[in-house]
């Protein structure tokens, strides 16, 4: 017998779920039983966690009996249905979908920024932010604590995996088609003609291209992804009036979201002090020597946990503003890692009670 809490991983067979299992196997073992739950289609498969082979079982009420913490990485509608059931069964839910992020009575938590919020959960649910927000908010939270953030202007460069396995498959297929075309990308419409009509989850060809649209249409010409950056940054930082402008762009990268950030603060800032803060902030790696070719890129950041920051400059026309470039693996810190970190916060709290 063990007095360690029981964890359920709901959506264990998905791309993010499998990364969660890797992280759970790498982190300090704070869990007793770990149950792997999924849709009926994936039930019966076997996955490795903590060096053991564990059978995946179908998500049902019986499978949630005795669970202390349940982490969800499932579509919004599945989370909306099953998270309250898990809570009713006695579990604290950590949800990686968008089902509860905007709810006032559900905390939106990034452990490096607002860990205290995970303790206040009126509905028994803690939400984790969108992967795009997570690619930058750890660094911005550290700078805000020192300088007081007043405005954000963000341009994101989002990987194909942000659209799931179908996004990855679409990009690889398009790259294969274009690899045999020596003049690909040199004539108007040439890429479209080569890749054909199957654009996958994207509104335009992604290979040899950038697509300035991520998400679904919102009012005023904005996309849902752009509004998520605004709303989630405000909620995480506790700044409901923070001025935020975002433009979200999909780029032909498998994993790792990047962002160019203009951040304005309450008072004058210096690059030296900003670099000191970033260099010592939990979950941040400062990698910033452009003359030596040192700055974060997705090809170097993929598979790592921190938010990587480079190109730190003071705005040429505003002594209260900084410019920086950030990269974060959207499948790790952007999804699986943040979820696991919150679950570990809850486990620590349960151990104290």
GROMACS .gro file of C-alpha atoms in nm:
model
  353
    1UNK     CA    1   0.000   0.000   0.000
    2UNK     CA    2   0.104   0.360  -0.054
    3UNK     CA    3  -0.016   0.693   0.074
    4UNK     CA    4   0.089   0.864  -0.247
    5UNK     CA    5  -0.199   1.006  -0.453
    6UNK     CA    6  -0.349   0.821  -0.747
    7UNK     CA    7  -0.313   0.993  -1.084
    8UNK     CA    8  -0.528   0.942  -1.393
    9UNK     CA    9  -0.396   1.052  -1.733
   10UNK     CA   10  -0.701   1.107  -1.952
   11UNK     CA   11  -0.603   1.112  -2.319
   12UNK     CA   12  -0.287   0.910  -2.257
   13UNK     CA   13  -0.254   0.782  -2.613
   14UNK     CA   14  -0.247   1.123  -2.783
   15UNK     CA   15   0.069   1.311  -2.881
   16UNK     CA   16   0.065   1.526  -2.568
   17UNK     CA   17  -0.043   1.237  -2.348
   18UNK     CA   18   0.258   1.033  -2.455
   19UNK     CA   19   0.488   1.326  -2.373
   20UNK     CA   20   0.321   1.344  -2.031
   21UNK     CA   21   0.415   0.982  -1.970
   22UNK     CA   22   0.776   1.058  -2.061
   23UNK     CA   23   0.781   1.352  -1.820
   24UNK     CA   24   0.617   1.151  -1.541
   25UNK     CA   25   0.888   0.888  -1.590
   26UNK     CA   26   1.164   1.151  -1.570
   27UNK     CA   27   1.038   1.354  -1.273
   28UNK     CA   28   1.057   1.266  -0.904
   29UNK     CA   29   0.799   0.996  -0.840
   30UNK     CA   30   0.526   1.158  -0.628
   31UNK     CA   31   0.247   0.926  -0.746
   32UNK     CA   32   0.106   0.599  -0.628
   33UNK     CA   33  -0.097   0.432  -0.901
   34UNK     CA   34  -0.099   0.594  -1.244
   35UNK     CA   35  -0.402   0.503  -1.455
   36UNK     CA   36  -0.406   0.559  -1.828
   37UNK     CA   37  -0.747   0.642  -1.973
   38UNK     CA   38  -0.857   0.702  -2.330
   39UNK     CA   39  -1.141   0.675  -2.578
   40UNK     CA   40  -1.282   0.327  -2.651
   41UNK     CA   41  -1.087   0.326  -2.978
   42UNK     CA   42  -0.750   0.331  -2.799
   43UNK     CA   43  -0.843   0.126  -2.494
   44UNK     CA   44  -0.650  -0.197  -2.461
   45UNK     CA   45  -0.322  -0.059  -2.590
   46UNK     CA   46  -0.017  -0.069  -2.362
   47UNK     CA   47   0.209   0.228  -2.287
   48UNK     CA   48   0.526   0.265  -2.080
   49UNK     CA   49   0.534   0.488  -1.772
   50UNK     CA   50   0.791   0.479  -1.489
   51UNK     CA   51   0.954   0.178  -1.654
   52UNK     CA   52   0.636  -0.029  -1.641
   53UNK     CA   53   0.394  -0.138  -1.913
   54UNK     CA   54   0.047  -0.014  -1.828
   55UNK     CA   55  -0.272  -0.104  -2.012
   56UNK     CA   56  -0.490   0.183  -2.129
   57UNK     CA   57  -0.850   0.157  -2.015
   58UNK     CA   58  -1.166   0.322  -2.145
   59UNK     CA   59  -1.269   0.651  -1.988
   60UNK     CA   60  -1.574   0.578  -1.775
   61UNK     CA   61  -1.703   0.661  -1.428
   62UNK     CA   62  -1.569   0.338  -1.282
   63UNK     CA   63  -1.217   0.415  -1.405
   64UNK     CA   64  -1.227   0.745  -1.212
   65UNK     CA   65  -1.310   0.584  -0.876
   66UNK     CA   66  -1.038   0.651  -0.617
   67UNK     CA   67  -0.849   0.899  -0.835
   68UNK     CA   68  -0.695   1.194  -0.647
   69UNK     CA   69  -0.571   1.396  -0.947
   70UNK     CA   70  -0.684   1.363  -1.308
   71UNK     CA   71  -0.497   1.534  -1.590
   72UNK     CA   72  -0.695   1.581  -1.910
   73UNK     CA   73  -0.558   1.618  -2.261
   74UNK     CA   74  -0.868   1.564  -2.468
   75UNK     CA   75  -1.089   1.771  -2.701
   76UNK     CA   76  -1.279   2.056  -2.539
   77UNK     CA   77  -1.616   1.882  -2.555
   78UNK     CA   78  -1.478   1.569  -2.386
   79UNK     CA   79  -1.320   1.775  -2.108
   80UNK     CA   80  -1.642   1.971  -2.060
   81UNK     CA   81  -1.833   1.646  -2.013
   82UNK     CA   82  -1.588   1.441  -1.807
   83UNK     CA   83  -1.396   1.688  -1.590
   84UNK     CA   84  -1.701   1.760  -1.367
   85UNK     CA   85  -1.759   1.385  -1.337
   86UNK     CA   86  -1.401   1.334  -1.222
   87UNK     CA   87  -1.444   1.613  -0.967
   88UNK     CA   88  -1.766   1.455  -0.842
   89UNK     CA   89  -1.570   1.133  -0.792
   90UNK     CA   90  -1.327   1.321  -0.566
   91UNK     CA   91  -1.045   1.413  -0.803
   92UNK     CA   92  -0.878   1.748  -0.864
   93UNK     CA   93  -0.876   1.800  -1.240
   94UNK     CA   94  -0.592   1.965  -1.433
   95UNK     CA   95  -0.728   2.039  -1.778
   96UNK     CA   96  -0.520   2.111  -2.087
   97UNK     CA   97  -0.816   2.190  -2.312
   98UNK     CA   98  -0.981   2.528  -2.371
   99UNK     CA   99  -1.304   2.419  -2.203
  100UNK     CA  100  -1.248   2.604  -1.875
  101UNK     CA  101  -0.967   2.854  -1.933
  102UNK     CA  102  -1.189   3.160  -1.954
  103UNK     CA  103  -1.411   3.071  -1.658
  104UNK     CA  104  -1.375   3.313  -1.365
  105UNK     CA  105  -1.398   3.033  -1.109
  106UNK     CA  106  -1.129   2.818  -1.272
  107UNK     CA  107  -0.768   2.927  -1.210
  108UNK     CA  108  -0.534   2.946  -1.510
  109UNK     CA  109  -0.194   2.843  -1.380
  110UNK     CA  110   0.170   2.856  -1.484
  111UNK     CA  111   0.369   2.723  -1.186
  112UNK     CA  112   0.668   2.954  -1.244
  113UNK     CA  113   0.438   3.259  -1.246
  114UNK     CA  114   0.127   3.210  -1.030
  115UNK     CA  115   0.154   2.878  -0.842
  116UNK     CA  116  -0.058   3.008  -0.553
  117UNK     CA  117  -0.361   3.019  -0.781
  118UNK     CA  118  -0.366   2.640  -0.806
  119UNK     CA  119  -0.484   2.621  -0.445
  120UNK     CA  120  -0.803   2.818  -0.509
  121UNK     CA  121  -1.026   2.600  -0.726
  122UNK     CA  122  -1.396   2.645  -0.649
  123UNK     CA  123  -1.499   2.390  -0.912
  124UNK     CA  124  -1.217   2.146  -0.840
  125UNK     CA  125  -1.057   2.227  -1.177
  126UNK     CA  126  -0.729   2.397  -1.265
  127UNK     CA  127  -0.673   2.498  -1.628
  128UNK     CA  128  -0.346   2.519  -1.816
  129UNK     CA  129  -0.302   2.789  -2.084
  130UNK     CA  130  -0.280   2.764  -2.459
  131UNK     CA  131   0.058   2.651  -2.592
  132UNK     CA  132   0.121   2.987  -2.761
  133UNK     CA  133   0.076   3.179  -2.439
  134UNK     CA  134   0.300   2.931  -2.258
  135UNK     CA  135   0.582   2.983  -2.508
  136UNK     CA  136   0.636   3.334  -2.372
  137UNK     CA  137   0.457   3.386  -2.040
  138UNK     CA  138   0.725   3.231  -1.815
  139UNK     CA  139   0.977   3.491  -1.934
  140UNK     CA  140   0.724   3.774  -1.927
  141UNK     CA  141   0.610   3.680  -1.578
  142UNK     CA  142   0.965   3.717  -1.448
  143UNK     CA  143   1.006   4.057  -1.617
  144UNK     CA  144   0.665   4.173  -1.495
  145UNK     CA  145   0.754   4.092  -1.134
  146UNK     CA  146   1.049   4.333  -1.159
  147UNK     CA  147   0.932   4.608  -1.393
  148UNK     CA  148   0.551   4.600  -1.402
  149UNK     CA  149   0.413   4.511  -1.744
  150UNK     CA  150   0.175   4.758  -1.911
  151UNK     CA  151   0.158   4.652  -2.276
  152UNK     CA  152   0.236   4.357  -2.504
  153UNK     CA  153   0.268   4.340  -2.881
  154UNK     CA  154   0.327   3.983  -2.995
  155UNK     CA  155   0.383   3.813  -3.329
  156UNK     CA  156   0.379   3.435  -3.297
  157UNK     CA  157   0.543   3.180  -3.525
  158UNK     CA  158   0.355   2.858  -3.453
  159UNK     CA  159   0.455   2.504  -3.537
  160UNK     CA  160   0.248   2.255  -3.736
  161UNK     CA  161   0.211   2.030  -3.432
  162UNK     CA  162  -0.006   2.297  -3.274
  163UNK     CA  163  -0.273   2.162  -3.511
  164UNK     CA  164  -0.221   1.808  -3.386
  165UNK     CA  165  -0.092   1.501  -3.565
  166UNK     CA  166  -0.286   1.599  -3.876
  167UNK     CA  167  -0.087   1.922  -3.892
  168UNK     CA  168   0.241   1.733  -3.871
  169UNK     CA  169   0.133   1.482  -4.134
  170UNK     CA  170   0.016   1.759  -4.368
  171UNK     CA  171   0.344   1.948  -4.346
  172UNK     CA  172   0.552   1.634  -4.407
  173UNK     CA  173   0.337   1.535  -4.705
  174UNK     CA  174   0.367   1.882  -4.860
  175UNK     CA  175   0.743   1.887  -4.809
  176UNK     CA  176   0.770   1.550  -4.984
  177UNK     CA  177   0.569   1.674  -5.281
  178UNK     CA  178   0.774   1.991  -5.313
  179UNK     CA  179   1.111   1.818  -5.272
  180UNK     CA  180   1.092   1.692  -5.630
  181UNK     CA  181   1.015   2.034  -5.775
  182UNK     CA  182   1.339   2.231  -5.837
  183UNK     CA  183   1.147   2.553  -5.900
  184UNK     CA  184   0.906   2.515  -5.610
  185UNK     CA  185   0.819   2.844  -5.449
  186UNK     CA  186   0.949   3.060  -5.734
  187UNK     CA  187   0.625   3.132  -5.921
  188UNK     CA  188   0.289   3.269  -5.805
  189UNK     CA  189   0.063   2.983  -5.705
  190UNK     CA  190   0.328   2.722  -5.779
  191UNK     CA  191   0.328   2.576  -5.429
  192UNK     CA  192  -0.052   2.553  -5.430
  193UNK     CA  193  -0.056   2.370  -5.762
  194UNK     CA  194   0.199   2.117  -5.642
  195UNK     CA  195   0.044   2.037  -5.304
  196UNK     CA  196  -0.312   2.028  -5.442
  197UNK     CA  197  -0.636   2.086  -5.258
  198UNK     CA  198  -0.565   1.885  -4.944
  199UNK     CA  199  -0.439   2.158  -4.712
  200UNK     CA  200  -0.510   1.962  -4.395
  201UNK     CA  201  -0.595   2.183  -4.099
  202UNK     CA  202  -0.439   2.493  -4.257
  203UNK     CA  203  -0.608   2.757  -4.476
  204UNK     CA  204  -0.311   2.772  -4.716
  205UNK     CA  205  -0.006   2.558  -4.802
  206UNK     CA  206   0.235   2.549  -4.509
  207UNK     CA  207   0.547   2.405  -4.672
  208UNK     CA  208   0.775   2.678  -4.816
  209UNK     CA  209   0.527   2.929  -4.679
  210UNK     CA  210   0.403   3.118  -4.374
  211UNK     CA  211   0.032   3.145  -4.303
  212UNK     CA  212  -0.087   3.454  -4.111
  213UNK     CA  213  -0.389   3.285  -3.959
  214UNK     CA  214  -0.423   3.047  -3.663
  215UNK     CA  215  -0.755   2.963  -3.504
  216UNK     CA  216  -1.113   3.047  -3.592
  217UNK     CA  217  -1.265   3.385  -3.687
  218UNK     CA  218  -1.348   3.629  -3.409
  219UNK     CA  219  -1.493   3.981  -3.414
  220UNK     CA  220  -1.307   4.260  -3.587
  221UNK     CA  221  -1.091   4.037  -3.806
  222UNK     CA  222  -0.907   3.881  -3.511
  223UNK     CA  223  -0.855   3.509  -3.473
  224UNK     CA  224  -0.944   3.300  -3.169
  225UNK     CA  225  -0.574   3.226  -3.113
  226UNK     CA  226  -0.493   3.597  -3.097
  227UNK     CA  227  -0.767   3.656  -2.843
  228UNK     CA  228  -0.638   3.364  -2.634
  229UNK     CA  229  -0.298   3.532  -2.601
  230UNK     CA  230  -0.468   3.851  -2.485
  231UNK     CA  231  -0.715   3.696  -2.244
  232UNK     CA  232  -0.481   3.435  -2.098
  233UNK     CA  233  -0.190   3.676  -2.044
  234UNK     CA  234  -0.423   3.908  -1.855
  235UNK     CA  235  -0.558   3.628  -1.636
  236UNK     CA  236  -0.224   3.464  -1.555
  237UNK     CA  237  -0.052   3.792  -1.468
  238UNK     CA  238  -0.351   3.933  -1.283
  239UNK     CA  239  -0.365   4.233  -1.516
  240UNK     CA  240  -0.725   4.256  -1.646
  241UNK     CA  241  -0.659   4.587  -1.826
  242UNK     CA  242  -0.327   4.487  -1.987
  243UNK     CA  243  -0.303   4.617  -2.342
  244UNK     CA  244  -0.227   4.323  -2.573
  245UNK     CA  245  -0.204   4.300  -2.951
  246UNK     CA  246  -0.122   3.968  -3.115
  247UNK     CA  247  -0.075   3.842  -3.470
  248UNK     CA  248  -0.056   3.463  -3.496
  249UNK     CA  249   0.131   3.301  -3.786
  250UNK     CA  250   0.176   2.935  -3.873
  251UNK     CA  251   0.527   2.842  -3.994
  252UNK     CA  252   0.669   2.521  -4.151
  253UNK     CA  253   0.820   2.383  -3.831
  254UNK     CA  254   0.720   2.049  -3.675
  255UNK     CA  255   0.740   2.152  -3.308
  256UNK     CA  256   0.827   2.465  -3.104
  257UNK     CA  257   0.631   2.787  -3.104
  258UNK     CA  258   0.827   3.111  -3.126
  259UNK     CA  259   0.726   3.471  -3.065
  260UNK     CA  260   0.863   3.817  -3.124
  261UNK     CA  261   0.763   4.025  -2.822
  262UNK     CA  262   0.746   4.400  -2.761
  263UNK     CA  263   0.690   4.448  -2.387
  264UNK     CA  264   0.636   4.789  -2.229
  265UNK     CA  265   0.674   4.846  -1.855
  266UNK     CA  266   0.585   5.102  -1.588
  267UNK     CA  267   0.932   5.253  -1.572
  268UNK     CA  268   1.260   5.265  -1.760
  269UNK     CA  269   1.429   4.932  -1.820
  270UNK     CA  270   1.783   4.826  -1.896
  271UNK     CA  271   1.900   4.528  -2.095
  272UNK     CA  272   2.153   4.438  -1.827
  273UNK     CA  273   1.894   4.410  -1.552
  274UNK     CA  274   1.650   4.228  -1.780
  275UNK     CA  275   1.917   3.972  -1.867
  276UNK     CA  276   1.998   3.921  -1.498
  277UNK     CA  277   1.631   3.846  -1.431
  278UNK     CA  278   1.592   3.613  -1.726
  279UNK     CA  279   1.917   3.430  -1.654
  280UNK     CA  280   1.799   3.338  -1.303
  281UNK     CA  281   1.426   3.290  -1.366
  282UNK     CA  282   1.295   2.934  -1.315
  283UNK     CA  283   1.203   2.769  -1.642
  284UNK     CA  284   1.393   3.021  -1.857
  285UNK     CA  285   1.718   2.989  -2.051
  286UNK     CA  286   1.883   3.311  -2.170
  287UNK     CA  287   2.066   3.240  -2.495
  288UNK     CA  288   2.164   3.574  -2.636
  289UNK     CA  289   2.483   3.647  -2.826
  290UNK     CA  290   2.382   3.722  -3.185
  291UNK     CA  291   2.739   3.803  -3.291
  292UNK     CA  292   2.829   3.443  -3.210
  293UNK     CA  293   2.510   3.307  -3.366
  294UNK     CA  294   2.358   3.240  -3.023
  295UNK     CA  295   1.982   3.292  -3.022
  296UNK     CA  296   1.695   3.046  -2.982
  297UNK     CA  297   1.557   2.865  -3.286
  298UNK     CA  298   1.300   2.584  -3.301
  299UNK     CA  299   1.557   2.340  -3.442
  300UNK     CA  300   1.767   2.380  -3.126
  301UNK     CA  301   1.488   2.413  -2.869
  302UNK     CA  302   1.272   2.115  -2.975
  303UNK     CA  303   1.251   1.846  -2.708
  304UNK     CA  304   1.360   2.075  -2.424
  305UNK     CA  305   1.154   2.205  -2.134
  306UNK     CA  306   1.243   2.572  -2.074
  307UNK     CA  307   1.137   2.891  -2.244
  308UNK     CA  308   1.442   3.007  -2.438
  309UNK     CA  309   1.497   3.382  -2.474
  310UNK     CA  310   1.730   3.580  -2.699
  311UNK     CA  311   1.758   3.902  -2.899
  312UNK     CA  312   1.696   4.108  -2.583
  313UNK     CA  313   1.708   4.476  -2.676
  314UNK     CA  314   1.575   4.801  -2.539
  315UNK     CA  315   1.335   4.965  -2.780
  316UNK     CA  316   1.511   5.231  -2.983
  317UNK     CA  317   1.229   5.479  -2.934
  318UNK     CA  318   1.098   5.390  -2.589
  319UNK     CA  319   1.323   5.349  -2.280
  320UNK     CA  320   1.038   5.169  -2.102
  321UNK     CA  321   1.013   4.889  -2.358
  322UNK     CA  322   1.205   4.571  -2.437
  323UNK     CA  323   1.216   4.361  -2.751
  324UNK     CA  324   1.285   3.989  -2.724
  325UNK     CA  325   1.250   3.661  -2.912
  326UNK     CA  326   1.126   3.349  -2.733
  327UNK     CA  327   1.096   2.981  -2.822
  328UNK     CA  328   0.922   2.702  -2.633
  329UNK     CA  329   0.839   2.343  -2.724
  330UNK     CA  330   0.461   2.345  -2.760
  331UNK     CA  331   0.431   1.973  -2.679
  332UNK     CA  332   0.640   1.998  -2.362
  333UNK     CA  333   0.612   2.324  -2.164
  334UNK     CA  334   0.337   2.434  -2.399
  335UNK     CA  335   0.117   2.137  -2.305
  336UNK     CA  336   0.239   1.827  -2.123
  337UNK     CA  337   0.498   1.974  -1.887
  338UNK     CA  338   0.284   2.259  -1.756
  339UNK     CA  339   0.000   2.012  -1.692
  340UNK     CA  340   0.229   1.776  -1.502
  341UNK     CA  341   0.381   2.063  -1.301
  342UNK     CA  342   0.035   2.174  -1.187
  343UNK     CA  343  -0.056   1.817  -1.097
  344UNK     CA  344   0.263   1.795  -0.889
  345UNK     CA  345   0.168   2.117  -0.707
  346UNK     CA  346  -0.166   1.960  -0.619
  347UNK     CA  347   0.004   1.636  -0.512
  348UNK     CA  348   0.230   1.834  -0.279
  349UNK     CA  349  -0.072   2.009  -0.133
  350UNK     CA  350  -0.255   1.680  -0.079
  351UNK     CA  351   0.052   1.535   0.096
  352UNK     CA  352   0.042   1.823   0.346
  353UNK     CA  353  -0.323   1.770   0.434
   0.00000   0.00000   0.00000
